[in-house]
Amino acid sequence: MTALPDWMALPPEGLSAAEYEALPEAVCRRIEIVDGAIVVTPAPRRSHQKIVRRLAEELALAAGPELTVDFDVDLRLRDVPLLNRRPNIVVYDSALPDEAVLRPQHCLLVVEVMSPGSVTADQTDKPAEYAAAGIEHFWRIEREPQDDRRLTAFRCRLDPTTRLYAPARADTGKLAVSDPVDLRIDFESLL
């Protein structure tokens, strides 16, 4: 039996923001923190990463200089108990200094590309957390079960009254939006 690494031994109140920030970067890249608990995330498949990278590149071209598009970065949704997610793609205010913690008020859009191991998190948990934090736009990209070469983008917009996401549209094959950025893309170019 393999012993757990020291960084996985949590105090009863869970991992604090300071304890998380003290972890090595290599550890942080593979975990998320939900209510202070460590959630280990498996390395995504290459096809998943290709979609993320290509969509991030398209978003970056559409975003202009006032917005930054990143992938595989921490997003601090709450400090106590610590809620730290790593969205597949995040679009945020370019004025944010590199050393500053990325928080919901800096973000305009988060995108999750669903994988077989992240269905519940991507369809239920993360959208609820992002909406409660006040992030205006959420997109979830899914592969069709019968045809993994066919993508659908489920786009949602925050209802400021309920702080829940309201479905805006489901796009299959192509995406044409003017909000939060002006973007037109054929999904085949992401595969």
Backbone as a printed PyTorch tensor [residue, N CA C, xyz], in Angstrom:
tensor([[[  0.8390,  -1.1750,   0.0000],
         [  0.0000,   0.0000,   0.0000],
         [  0.8870,   1.2420,   0.0000]],

        [[  0.5090,   2.2270,  -0.7840],
         [  1.2730,   3.4590,  -0.9080],
         [  0.7490,   4.4940,   0.0800]],

        [[  1.6550,   5.1360,   0.7790],
         [  1.2670,   6.2030,   1.7130],
         [  0.9500,   7.4700,   0.9320]],

        [[  0.0110,   8.2480,   1.4540],
         [ -0.3360,   9.5190,   0.8300],
         [  0.7860,  10.5250,   1.0580]],

        [[  1.0080,  11.4170,   0.0880],
         [  2.0290,  12.4470,   0.3050],
         [  1.6140,  13.3700,   1.4470]],

        [[  2.5960,  13.9920,   2.0900],
         [  2.3350,  14.8740,   3.2340],
         [  1.3320,  15.9780,   2.9170]],

        [[  1.3640,  16.5090,   1.6870],
         [  0.4820,  17.6220,   1.3570],
         [ -0.9880,  17.2220,   1.3300]],

        [[ -1.2880,  15.9220,   1.3150],
         [ -2.6860,  15.4810,   1.3180],
         [ -3.2420,  15.2970,   2.7250]],

        [[ -2.3930,  15.4190,   3.7480],
         [ -2.8550,  15.3110,   5.1400],
         [ -3.4760,  16.6450,   5.5290]],

        [[ -4.7980,  16.6810,   5.5820],
         [ -5.5150,  17.9310,   5.8320],
         [ -5.8800,  18.1010,   7.2920]],

        [[ -5.8470,  19.3400,   7.7760],
         [ -6.4050,  19.6090,   9.1020],
         [ -7.9260,  19.4600,   9.0270]],

        [[ -8.6090,  19.2740,  10.1710],
         [-10.0680,  19.0680,  10.1520],
         [-10.8410,  20.1890,   9.4550]],

        [[-10.3470,  21.4110,   9.5190],
         [-11.0560,  22.5320,   8.8890],
         [-10.7510,  22.6640,   7.3980]],

        [[ -9.9210,  21.7870,   6.8680],
         [ -9.5810,  21.8100,   5.4510],
         [ -8.3780,  22.6850,   5.1720]],

        [[ -7.9730,  22.6790,   3.9300],
         [ -6.8080,  23.4340,   3.4880],
         [ -7.1480,  24.9230,   3.4320]],

        [[ -6.2820,  25.7480,   3.9520],
         [ -6.4850,  27.2030,   3.8970],
         [ -5.8570,  27.7500,   2.6200]],

        [[ -6.1890,  28.9850,   2.2910],
         [ -5.6070,  29.6380,   1.1200],
         [ -4.0920,  29.7200,   1.2540]],

        [[ -3.5990,  30.0660,   2.4400],
         [ -2.1480,  30.1690,   2.6510],
         [ -1.4700,  28.8050,   2.4870]],

        [[ -2.0970,  27.7510,   2.9950],
         [ -1.5210,  26.4100,   2.8420],
         [ -1.5140,  25.9840,   1.3790]],

        [[ -2.5740,  26.3240,   0.6530],
         [ -2.6240,  26.0050,  -0.7750],
         [ -1.5050,  26.7270,  -1.5180]],

        [[ -1.3410,  28.0090,  -1.2400],
         [ -0.3310,  28.8000,  -1.9360],
         [  1.0880,  28.3390,  -1.6210]],

        [[  1.2800,  27.6360,  -0.5080],
         [  2.6010,  27.1210,  -0.1420],
         [  2.9260,  25.7990,  -0.8470]],

        [[  1.9330,  25.1770,  -1.4770],
         [  2.1720,  23.9100,  -2.1690],
         [  3.0220,  24.1360,  -3.4160]],

        [[  3.7930,  23.1310,  -3.8200],
         [  4.5670,  23.2630,  -5.0580],
         [  3.6360,  23.4190,  -6.2640]],

        [[  4.0720,  24.1820,  -7.2480],
         [  3.2640,  24.4240,  -8.4440],
         [  2.8850,  23.1220,  -9.1400]],

        [[  3.7960,  22.1550,  -9.1500],
         [  3.5090,  20.8690,  -9.8030],
         [  2.3230,  20.1680,  -9.1470]],

        [[  2.1440,  20.3360,  -7.8490],
         [  1.0050,  19.7510,  -7.1380],
         [ -0.2690,  20.5150,  -7.4830]],

        [[ -0.2020,  21.8250,  -7.4680],
         [ -1.3830,  22.6690,  -7.7190],
         [ -1.9680,  22.4560,  -9.1070]],

        [[ -1.1560,  22.0780, -10.0590],
         [ -1.6480,  21.8730, -11.4300],
         [ -2.5900,  20.6860, -11.5490]],

        [[ -2.5950,  19.7970, -10.6080],
         [ -3.4090,  18.5810, -10.6960],
         [ -4.4860,  18.5070,  -9.6310]],

        [[ -4.7230,  19.6050,  -8.9170],
         [ -5.7500,  19.5650,  -7.8800],
         [ -6.6550,  20.7880,  -7.9600]],

        [[ -7.8370,  20.6160,  -7.4170],
         [ -8.7370,  21.7230,  -7.1450],
         [ -9.0800,  21.6070,  -5.6710]],

        [[ -9.5140,  22.6880,  -5.0640],
         [ -9.8780,  22.6790,  -3.6540],
         [-11.3580,  23.0340,  -3.5510]],

        [[-12.1380,  22.1320,  -2.9710],
         [-13.5750,  22.3360,  -2.8160],
         [-13.9000,  22.2670,  -1.3300]],

        [[-14.3300,  23.3950,  -0.7720],
         [-14.6200,  23.4910,   0.6620],
         [-13.4390,  23.0130,   1.5130]],

        [[-12.2380,  23.3640,   1.0890],
         [-11.0290,  23.0210,   1.8190],
         [-10.4890,  21.6320,   1.5380]],

        [[-11.2650,  20.7960,   0.8310],
         [-10.8350,  19.4230,   0.5370],
         [-10.1060,  19.3700,  -0.8070]],

        [[ -9.0940,  18.5540,  -0.8760],
         [ -8.3200,  18.3810,  -2.0990],
         [ -9.0500,  17.4210,  -3.0280]],

        [[ -9.2540,  17.8620,  -4.2670],
         [ -9.8360,  17.0150,  -5.3030],
         [ -8.7630,  16.8440,  -6.3700]],

        [[ -8.2740,  15.6180,  -6.5200],
         [ -7.2350,  15.3410,  -7.5070],
         [ -7.9120,  15.1790,  -8.8630]],

        [[ -7.4180,  15.9110,  -9.8440],
         [ -7.9900,  15.8340, -11.1840],
         [ -7.0310,  15.0790, -12.0940]],

        [[ -7.5400,  14.0910, -12.8220],
         [ -6.6590,  13.3300, -13.7140],
         [ -6.1890,  14.1760, -14.8830]],

        [[ -5.0700,  13.8200, -15.4320],
         [ -4.5710,  14.5230, -16.6160],
         [ -5.5430,  14.2950, -17.7610]],

        [[ -5.9530,  15.3580, -18.4450],
         [ -6.8910,  15.2020, -19.5590],
         [ -6.2420,  14.5200, -20.7530]],

        [[ -7.0800,  13.9520, -21.6020],
         [ -6.5990,  13.3370, -22.8360],
         [ -6.0690,  14.4180, -23.7800]],

        [[ -5.2180,  14.0000, -24.6960],
         [ -4.6480,  14.9490, -25.6610],
         [ -5.7390,  15.6210, -26.4930]],

        [[ -6.7620,  14.8680, -26.8770],
         [ -7.8380,  15.4570, -27.6880],
         [ -8.5700,  16.5590, -26.9120]],

        [[ -8.7250,  16.3710, -25.6140],
         [ -9.3460,  17.3860, -24.7540],
         [ -8.4730,  18.6400, -24.7410]],

        [[ -7.1800,  18.4600, -24.5480],
         [ -6.2550,  19.5860, -24.4860],
         [ -6.1720,  20.3250, -25.8200]],

        [[ -6.3020,  19.5970, -26.9220],
         [ -6.2830,  20.2310, -28.2360],
         [ -7.4840,  21.1670, -28.3860]],

        [[ -8.6650,  20.7200, -27.9730],
         [ -9.8600,  21.5620, -28.0430],
         [ -9.6730,  22.8030, -27.1720]],

        [[ -9.1860,  22.6070, -25.9580],
         [ -8.9770,  23.7350, -25.0370],
         [ -8.0000,  24.7410, -25.6410]],

        [[ -6.8730,  24.2540, -26.1100],
         [ -5.8370,  25.1490, -26.6510],
         [ -6.3460,  25.9140, -27.8750]],

        [[ -6.9910,  25.2140, -28.7990],
         [ -7.4550,  25.8630, -30.0240],
         [ -8.5820,  26.8580, -29.7400]],

        [[ -9.5090,  26.5110, -28.8450],
         [-10.5780,  27.4500, -28.5040],
         [-10.0030,  28.6640, -27.7730]],

        [[ -9.0360,  28.4480, -26.8930],
         [ -8.3990,  29.5710, -26.1910],
         [ -7.7090,  30.5020, -27.1850]],

        [[ -7.0640,  29.9470, -28.2030],
         [ -6.4140,  30.7740, -29.2160],
         [ -7.4340,  31.6140, -29.9770]],

        [[ -8.5590,  31.0080, -30.3420],
         [ -9.6110,  31.7470, -31.0550],
         [-10.2060,  32.8440, -30.1740]],

        [[-10.4450,  32.5190, -28.9140],
         [-10.9700,  33.5260, -27.9850],
         [ -9.9870,  34.6710, -27.7930]],

        [[ -8.7120,  34.3580, -27.7050],
         [ -7.6920,  35.3980, -27.5270],
         [ -7.6600,  36.3510, -28.7230]],

        [[ -7.8030,  35.8190, -29.9240],
         [ -7.8350,  36.6690, -31.1120],
         [ -9.0620,  37.5700, -31.1010]],

        [[-10.1860,  37.0390, -30.6140],
         [-11.4390,  37.7980, -30.5860],
         [-11.4960,  38.7950, -29.4230]],

        [[-10.7770,  38.5190, -28.3550],
         [-10.9080,  39.2960, -27.1260],
         [-10.3090,  40.6920, -27.2050]],

        [[ -9.2480,  40.8490, -27.9380],
         [ -8.6000,  42.1560, -27.9870],
         [ -7.7220,  42.3940, -26.7760]],

        [[ -7.0610,  43.5490, -26.7040],
         [ -6.0690,  43.8040, -25.6650],
         [ -6.6430,  44.0040, -24.2600]],

        [[ -7.9080,  44.3390, -24.1400],
         [ -8.4700,  44.6060, -22.8100],
         [ -8.8110,  43.3230, -22.0410]],

        [[ -8.7950,  42.1830, -22.7450],
         [ -9.0940,  40.9050, -22.0910],
         [ -7.9370,  39.9410, -22.2910]],

        [[ -7.7110,  39.0970, -21.2760],
         [ -6.7100,  38.0350, -21.3480],
         [ -7.4370,  36.7070, -21.3660]],

        [[ -6.9320,  35.7790, -22.1540],
         [ -7.4850,  34.4350, -22.2260],
         [ -6.3910,  33.4750, -21.7850]],

        [[ -6.6940,  32.6760, -20.7640],
         [ -5.7340,  31.7010, -20.2610],
         [ -6.4070,  30.3490, -20.0790]],

        [[ -5.5800,  29.3270, -19.9890],
         [ -6.0700,  28.0020, -19.6260],
         [ -5.1320,  27.4210, -18.5920]],

        [[ -5.6730,  26.4890, -17.8070],
         [ -4.9020,  25.8250, -16.7560],
         [ -4.3600,  26.8170, -15.7300]],

        [[ -5.2330,  27.7050, -15.2460],
         [ -4.8650,  28.6580, -14.1950],
         [ -5.8500,  28.5430, -13.0360]],

        [[ -5.3980,  28.9440, -11.8690],
         [ -6.2540,  28.9280, -10.6770],
         [ -7.2660,  30.0590, -10.7260]],

        [[ -8.4730,  29.7570, -10.2800],
         [ -9.5190,  30.7600, -10.0910],
         [-10.0220,  30.6090,  -8.6610]],

        [[ -9.7650,  31.6070,  -7.8310],
         [-10.1540,  31.5820,  -6.4190],
         [-11.5940,  32.0820,  -6.3070]],

        [[-12.5150,  31.1640,  -6.0650],
         [-13.9270,  31.5170,  -5.9520],
         [-14.3010,  31.9430,  -4.5410]],

        [[-13.5860,  31.4090,  -3.5570],
         [-13.8880,  31.7490,  -2.1560],
         [-12.6490,  31.4230,  -1.3250]],

        [[-12.4330,  32.2230,  -0.2600],
         [-11.2870,  31.9910,   0.6250],
         [-11.6050,  31.0460,   1.7800]],

        [[-12.8080,  31.1640,   2.3670],
         [-13.1550,  30.3440,   3.5340],
         [-14.5750,  29.8290,   3.3830]],

        [[-14.7850,  28.5130,   3.4070],
         [-13.7490,  27.5090,   3.1740],
         [-13.2330,  27.6350,   1.7410]],

        [[-11.9910,  27.2970,   1.5700],
         [-11.3120,  27.5190,   0.3000],
         [-12.0220,  26.7970,  -0.8440]],

        [[-12.2940,  27.5480,  -1.9110],
         [-12.8700,  26.9990,  -3.1410],
         [-12.0320,  27.5390,  -4.2870]],

        [[-11.2070,  26.6650,  -4.8360],
         [-10.2520,  27.0220,  -5.8720],
         [-10.4390,  26.0650,  -7.0410]],

        [[-10.8550,  26.5870,  -8.1750],
         [-11.0620,  25.7670,  -9.3680],
         [-10.0190,  26.1090, -10.4160]],

        [[ -9.8860,  25.2250, -11.3990],
         [ -8.9890,  25.4200, -12.5340],
         [ -9.8090,  25.2520, -13.8120]],

        [[-10.5260,  26.3110, -14.2250],
         [-11.3360,  26.1890, -15.4360],
         [-10.4640,  25.8420, -16.6380]],

        [[-11.0620,  25.1740, -17.6100],
         [-10.3010,  24.8750, -18.8200],
         [ -9.8580,  26.1530, -19.5120]],

        [[-10.7610,  27.1400, -19.5890],
         [-10.4270,  28.4330, -20.1830],
         [-11.0830,  29.5170, -19.3380]],

        [[-10.3740,  30.6120, -19.1530],
         [-10.9430,  31.7630, -18.4550],
         [-10.5770,  33.0340, -19.2160]],

        [[-11.5670,  33.9100, -19.3790],
         [-11.3800,  35.2070, -20.0410],
         [-11.5550,  36.2650, -18.9580]],

        [[-10.5300,  37.0990, -18.7750],
         [-10.5570,  38.0480, -17.6650],
         [ -9.8990,  39.3720, -18.0320]],

        [[-10.0490,  40.3310, -17.1490],
         [ -9.5490,  41.6910, -17.3180],
         [ -8.0250,  41.7000, -17.4270]],

        [[ -7.5110,  42.2510, -18.5230],
         [ -6.0620,  42.3120, -18.7510],
         [ -5.3330,  43.2180, -17.7640]],

        [[ -6.0600,  44.0840, -17.0880],
         [ -5.4220,  44.9810, -16.1200],
         [ -4.9680,  44.2510, -14.8600]],

        [[ -5.4110,  43.0140, -14.6670],
         [ -5.0290,  42.2550, -13.4770],
         [ -3.5320,  41.9440, -13.5100]],

        [[ -2.7760,  42.3670, -12.4810],
         [ -1.3390,  42.0590, -12.4480],
         [ -1.0960,  40.5460, -12.3930]],

        [[  0.0120,  40.1080, -12.9800],
         [  0.3420,  38.6770, -13.0360],
         [  0.3900,  38.0230, -11.6660]],

        [[  0.8620,  38.7360, -10.6550],
         [  1.0180,  38.1390,  -9.3260],
         [ -0.2820,  38.1450,  -8.5160]],

        [[ -1.3160,  38.8080,  -8.9970],
         [ -2.5940,  38.8780,  -8.2640],
         [ -3.3610,  37.5680,  -8.4000]],

        [[ -4.0960,  37.2130,  -7.3550],
         [ -4.9440,  36.0270,  -7.3840],
         [ -6.1310,  36.3180,  -8.3040]],

        [[ -6.3900,  35.4150,  -9.2440],
         [ -7.5210,  35.5640, -10.1490],
         [ -8.8050,  35.2410,  -9.3920]],

        [[ -9.7390,  36.1840,  -9.3870],
         [-10.9970,  36.0510,  -8.6560],
         [-12.1750,  36.2930,  -9.5960]],

        [[-13.3810,  35.8960,  -9.1790],
         [-14.5590,  36.0250, -10.0490],
         [-14.8020,  37.4320, -10.5830]],

        [[-14.5410,  38.4540,  -9.7810],
         [-14.8110,  39.8220, -10.2360],
         [-13.9130,  40.2410, -11.4020]],

        [[-12.8450,  39.4970, -11.6490],
         [-11.9630,  39.7860, -12.7750],
         [-12.4230,  39.0830, -14.0580]],

        [[-13.3080,  38.0900, -13.9070],
         [-13.6490,  37.1820, -15.0030],
         [-14.9190,  37.5910, -15.7380]],

        [[-14.8970,  37.3870, -17.0330],
         [-16.0570,  37.6310, -17.8730],
         [-16.6650,  36.3120, -18.3560]],

        [[-15.8140,  35.3140, -18.5940],
         [-16.2480,  34.0350, -19.1490],
         [-15.3710,  32.9200, -18.6140]],

        [[-16.0090,  31.7950, -18.2500],
         [-15.2760,  30.5630, -17.9830],
         [-15.8320,  29.4930, -18.9100]],

        [[-14.9300,  28.6180, -19.3680],
         [-15.3010,  27.5400, -20.2820],
         [-14.7900,  26.2350, -19.7040]],

        [[-15.6510,  25.2400, -19.6890],
         [-15.2470,  23.8850, -19.3180],
         [-15.4780,  22.9850, -20.5220]],

        [[-14.4840,  22.1660, -20.8510],
         [-14.6130,  21.1520, -21.8900],
         [-14.8090,  19.8360, -21.1570]],

        [[-15.9870,  19.2700, -21.3180],
         [-16.3490,  18.1040, -20.5170],
         [-15.5810,  16.8670, -20.9560]],

        [[-15.1390,  16.1060, -19.9630],
         [-14.4660,  14.8280, -20.1590],
         [-15.2970,  13.7490, -19.4840]],

        [[-15.0790,  12.4820, -19.8320],
         [-15.8430,  11.4180, -19.1830],
         [-15.7150,  11.4240, -17.6510]],

        [[-14.5820,  11.8410, -17.1240],
         [-14.3730,  11.8590, -15.6830],
         [-14.8170,  13.1340, -14.9840]],

        [[-15.4070,  14.0770, -15.7400],
         [-15.7890,  15.3490, -15.1190],
         [-17.2460,  15.7300, -15.3860]],

        [[-18.0910,  14.7770, -15.7230],
         [-19.4710,  15.0760, -16.1120],
         [-20.2190,  15.8160, -15.0060]],

        [[-20.2380,  15.2690, -13.8000],
         [-20.9890,  15.9000, -12.7030],
         [-20.4110,  17.2670, -12.3670]],

        [[-19.1000,  17.3560, -12.2820],
         [-18.4720,  18.6410, -11.9590],
         [-18.7740,  19.6820, -13.0350]],

        [[-18.6590,  19.3080, -14.3080],
         [-18.8230,  20.2780, -15.3920],
         [-20.2790,  20.6350, -15.6740]],

        [[-21.2000,  19.6940, -15.4560],
         [-22.6160,  19.9720, -15.7330],
         [-23.3450,  20.5790, -14.5370]],

        [[-22.9020,  20.2740, -13.3250],
         [-23.6560,  20.6790, -12.1400],
         [-22.8520,  21.5500, -11.1810]],

        [[-21.7590,  21.0060, -10.6620],
         [-21.0160,  21.6760,  -9.5870],
         [-20.3970,  23.0030, -10.0170]],

        [[-19.5750,  22.9640, -11.0360],
         [-18.8520,  24.1700, -11.4420],
         [-19.7850,  25.2850, -11.9290]],

        [[-20.7930,  24.9920, -12.7570],
         [-21.6930,  26.0940, -13.1470],
         [-22.3640,  26.7520, -11.9380]],

        [[-22.7710,  25.9540, -10.9620],
         [-23.4000,  26.5320,  -9.7660],
         [-22.4090,  27.3980,  -8.9990]],

        [[-21.1570,  26.9520,  -8.8930],
         [-20.1380,  27.7250,  -8.1780],
         [-19.7890,  29.0110,  -8.9210]],

        [[-19.6250,  28.9240, -10.2350],
         [-19.2890,  30.1100, -11.0180],
         [-20.4280,  31.1280, -10.9810]],

        [[-21.6690,  30.6360, -11.0560],
         [-22.8270,  31.5450, -11.0080],
         [-22.9310,  32.2100,  -9.6420]],

        [[-22.7900,  31.4280,  -8.5720],
         [-22.8640,  31.9940,  -7.2190],
         [-21.7770,  33.0420,  -7.0000]],

        [[-20.6360,  32.8670,  -7.6730],
         [-19.5290,  33.8260,  -7.5620],
         [-19.7370,  35.0640,  -8.4320]],

        [[-20.7320,  35.0240,  -9.3230],
         [-21.0630,  36.2010, -10.1220],
         [-20.3840,  36.3040, -11.4740]],

        [[-19.8480,  35.2130, -12.0130],
         [-19.2080,  35.2510, -13.3270],
         [-20.3030,  35.2850, -14.4000]],

        [[-20.2480,  36.2920, -15.2540],
         [-21.3650,  36.5900, -16.1580],
         [-21.6510,  35.5200, -17.2090]],

        [[-20.6140,  34.8890, -17.7620],
         [-20.8150,  33.9150, -18.8440],
         [-20.1470,  32.5900, -18.5060]],

        [[-20.8440,  31.5010, -18.8640],
         [-20.3100,  30.1520, -18.7110],
         [-20.6330,  29.3710, -19.9730]],

        [[-19.6100,  28.7020, -20.5170],
         [-19.8090,  27.8030, -21.6540],
         [-19.3090,  26.4240, -21.2660]],

        [[-20.0470,  25.4120, -21.6950],
         [-19.6110,  24.0180, -21.5260],
         [-19.5770,  23.3840, -22.9090]],

        [[-18.4310,  22.8330, -23.2620],
         [-18.2550,  22.1730, -24.5520],
         [-18.3360,  20.6680, -24.3100]],

        [[-19.2210,  20.0030, -25.0690],
         [-19.3870,  18.5570, -24.9310],
         [-19.2290,  17.8890, -26.2890]],

        [[-18.6930,  16.6760, -26.2410],
         [-18.6660,  15.8200, -27.4290],
         [-19.9640,  15.0330, -27.4640]],

        [[-20.4850,  14.8290, -28.6610],
         [-21.6960,  14.0200, -28.8090],
         [-21.3530,  12.5640, -28.4900]],

        [[-22.1780,  11.8850, -27.6660],
         [-21.8800,  10.4970, -27.2960],
         [-21.7790,   9.5540, -28.4960]],

        [[-22.6020,   9.7710, -29.5140],
         [-22.6010,   8.8900, -30.6800],
         [-21.5030,   9.2430, -31.6810]],

        [[-20.9910,  10.4580, -31.5990],
         [-20.0050,  10.9220, -32.5790],
         [-19.0500,  11.8940, -31.8940]],

        [[-17.8830,  11.3980, -31.4540],
         [-16.9650,  12.2560, -30.6950],
         [-16.2750,  13.3030, -31.5730]],

        [[-16.5860,  13.3360, -32.8610],
         [-16.0790,  14.3890, -33.7470],
         [-17.0830,  15.5300, -33.8730]],

        [[-18.1620,  15.4590, -33.1030],
         [-19.2040,  16.4900, -33.1420],
         [-19.2830,  17.1490, -31.7660]],

        [[-19.1160,  18.4750, -31.7460],
         [-19.1220,  19.2240, -30.4960],
         [-20.3860,  20.0710, -30.3780]],

        [[-20.8040,  20.2630, -29.1280],
         [-21.9010,  21.1740, -28.8180],
         [-21.4180,  22.1150, -27.7310]],

        [[-21.6910,  23.4040, -27.9160],
         [-21.3710,  24.4070, -26.9000],
         [-22.6700,  24.8380, -26.2370]],

        [[-22.7630,  24.5790, -24.9370],
         [-23.9080,  25.0310, -24.1510],
         [-23.4990,  26.3520, -23.5170]],

        [[-24.1480,  27.4290, -23.9410],
         [-23.7930,  28.7560, -23.4570],
         [-24.8370,  29.2400, -22.4620]],

        [[-24.3580,  29.7900, -21.3580],
         [-25.2480,  30.2960, -20.3080],
         [-24.8290,  31.7080, -19.9280]],

        [[-25.8170,  32.4590, -19.4700],
         [-25.5620,  33.8190, -18.9980],
         [-26.1520,  33.9510, -17.6000]],

        [[-25.4610,  34.6930, -16.7550],
         [-25.8730,  34.8620, -15.3660],
         [-27.1380,  35.7060, -15.2600]],

        [[-28.1040,  35.2030, -14.5070],
         [-29.2780,  35.9990, -14.1370],
         [-28.8840,  36.7080, -12.8500]],

        [[-28.7290,  38.0350, -12.8690],
         [-28.2350,  38.7470, -11.6870],
         [-29.1870,  38.6950, -10.4920]],

        [[-30.4620,  38.4510, -10.7430],
         [-31.4260,  38.3810,  -9.6530],
         [-31.3130,  37.0730,  -8.8850]],

        [[-31.2720,  35.9700,  -9.6170],
         [-31.2210,  34.6530,  -8.9660],
         [-29.8010,  34.1710,  -8.7210]],

        [[-28.8160,  34.7830,  -9.4080],
         [-27.4140,  34.3300,  -9.3780],
         [-27.3120,  32.8680,  -9.8030]],

        [[-28.1110,  32.5430, -10.8330],
         [-28.0680,  31.2370, -11.4850],
         [-27.8610,  31.4740, -12.9720]],

        [[-27.3160,  30.4720, -13.6470],
         [-27.1440,  30.6020, -15.0810],
         [-28.4410,  30.2580, -15.7970]],

        [[-28.7940,  31.1020, -16.7450],
         [-29.9300,  30.8500, -17.6260],
         [-29.3600,  30.3980, -18.9660]],

        [[-29.8890,  29.3070, -19.5210],
         [-29.3770,  28.8560, -20.8210],
         [-29.5780,  29.9400, -21.8760]],

        [[-28.5350,  30.2120, -22.6410],
         [-28.6230,  31.1860, -23.7280],
         [-28.8600,  30.4570, -25.0410]],

        [[-28.0800,  29.3730, -25.2510],
         [-28.2010,  28.6340, -26.4970],
         [-27.2790,  27.4260, -26.4800]],

        [[-27.6330,  26.4250, -27.2650],
         [-26.7540,  25.2820, -27.5120],
         [-26.3730,  25.3280, -28.9870]],

        [[-25.1010,  25.4250, -29.2530],
         [-24.6010,  25.5190, -30.6250],
         [-23.9110,  24.2220, -31.0060]],

        [[-24.2900,  23.6590, -32.1390],
         [-23.6690,  22.4400, -32.6370],
         [-23.0640,  22.7260, -34.0040]],

        [[-21.8350,  22.3110, -34.1890],
         [-21.1740,  22.4840, -35.4730],
         [-20.4500,  23.8020, -35.6280]],

        [[-21.1250,  24.8930, -35.2810],
         [-20.5410,  26.2260, -35.4070],
         [-20.9430,  27.0670, -34.2140]],

        [[-20.1530,  28.0990, -33.9760],
         [-20.4520,  29.0590, -32.9120],
         [-20.3260,  30.4530, -33.4940]],

        [[-21.3580,  31.2520, -33.3040],
         [-21.3320,  32.6460, -33.7380],
         [-21.9190,  33.4740, -32.6040]],

        [[-21.0660,  34.2430, -31.9300],
         [-21.5060,  35.0530, -30.7920],
         [-20.9560,  36.4690, -30.9190]],

        [[-21.6530,  37.3970, -30.2870],
         [-21.1490,  38.7670, -30.2090],
         [-20.9430,  39.1890, -28.7520]],

        [[-21.3320,  38.3110, -27.8170],
         [-21.1980,  38.6220, -26.4010],
         [-20.8060,  37.3500, -25.6530]],

        [[-19.7460,  37.3270, -24.9010],
         [-18.9360,  38.4230, -24.3930],
         [-17.8420,  38.9120, -25.3490]],

        [[-17.5700,  38.1440, -26.4160],
         [-16.6320,  38.5830, -27.4560],
         [-17.2780,  38.2930, -28.8030]],

        [[-16.7730,  38.9460, -29.8350],
         [-17.2660,  38.6910, -31.1830],
         [-16.4600,  37.5370, -31.7650]],

        [[-17.1020,  36.3660, -31.8940],
         [-16.3820,  35.1560, -32.2850],
         [-17.2320,  34.3270, -33.2270]],

        [[-16.6100,  33.8680, -34.2970],
         [-17.2350,  32.9250, -35.2120],
         [-16.2410,  31.8080, -35.4380]],

        [[-16.7000,  30.5840, -35.1790],
         [-15.7880,  29.4510, -35.2880],
         [-16.5410,  28.2000, -35.7120]],

        [[-15.8960,  27.4290, -36.5620],
         [-16.4060,  26.1280, -36.9650],
         [-15.7620,  25.1090, -36.0180]],

        [[-16.5710,  24.3040, -35.3500],
         [-16.0410,  23.3990, -34.3420],
         [-15.0640,  22.3650, -34.9060]],

        [[-15.1610,  22.0750, -36.1980],
         [-14.2130,  21.1130, -36.7800],
         [-12.7830,  21.6220, -36.6540]],

        [[-12.6080,  22.9360, -36.6220],
         [-11.2570,  23.5070, -36.4990],
         [-10.6670,  23.2840, -35.1010]],

        [[-11.4980,  22.8880, -34.1430],
         [-11.0070,  22.6370, -32.7870],
         [-10.5310,  21.2010, -32.5980]],

        [[-10.9360,  20.3180, -33.4890],
         [-10.6470,  18.8840, -33.3240],
         [ -9.3020,  18.4820, -33.8890]]])
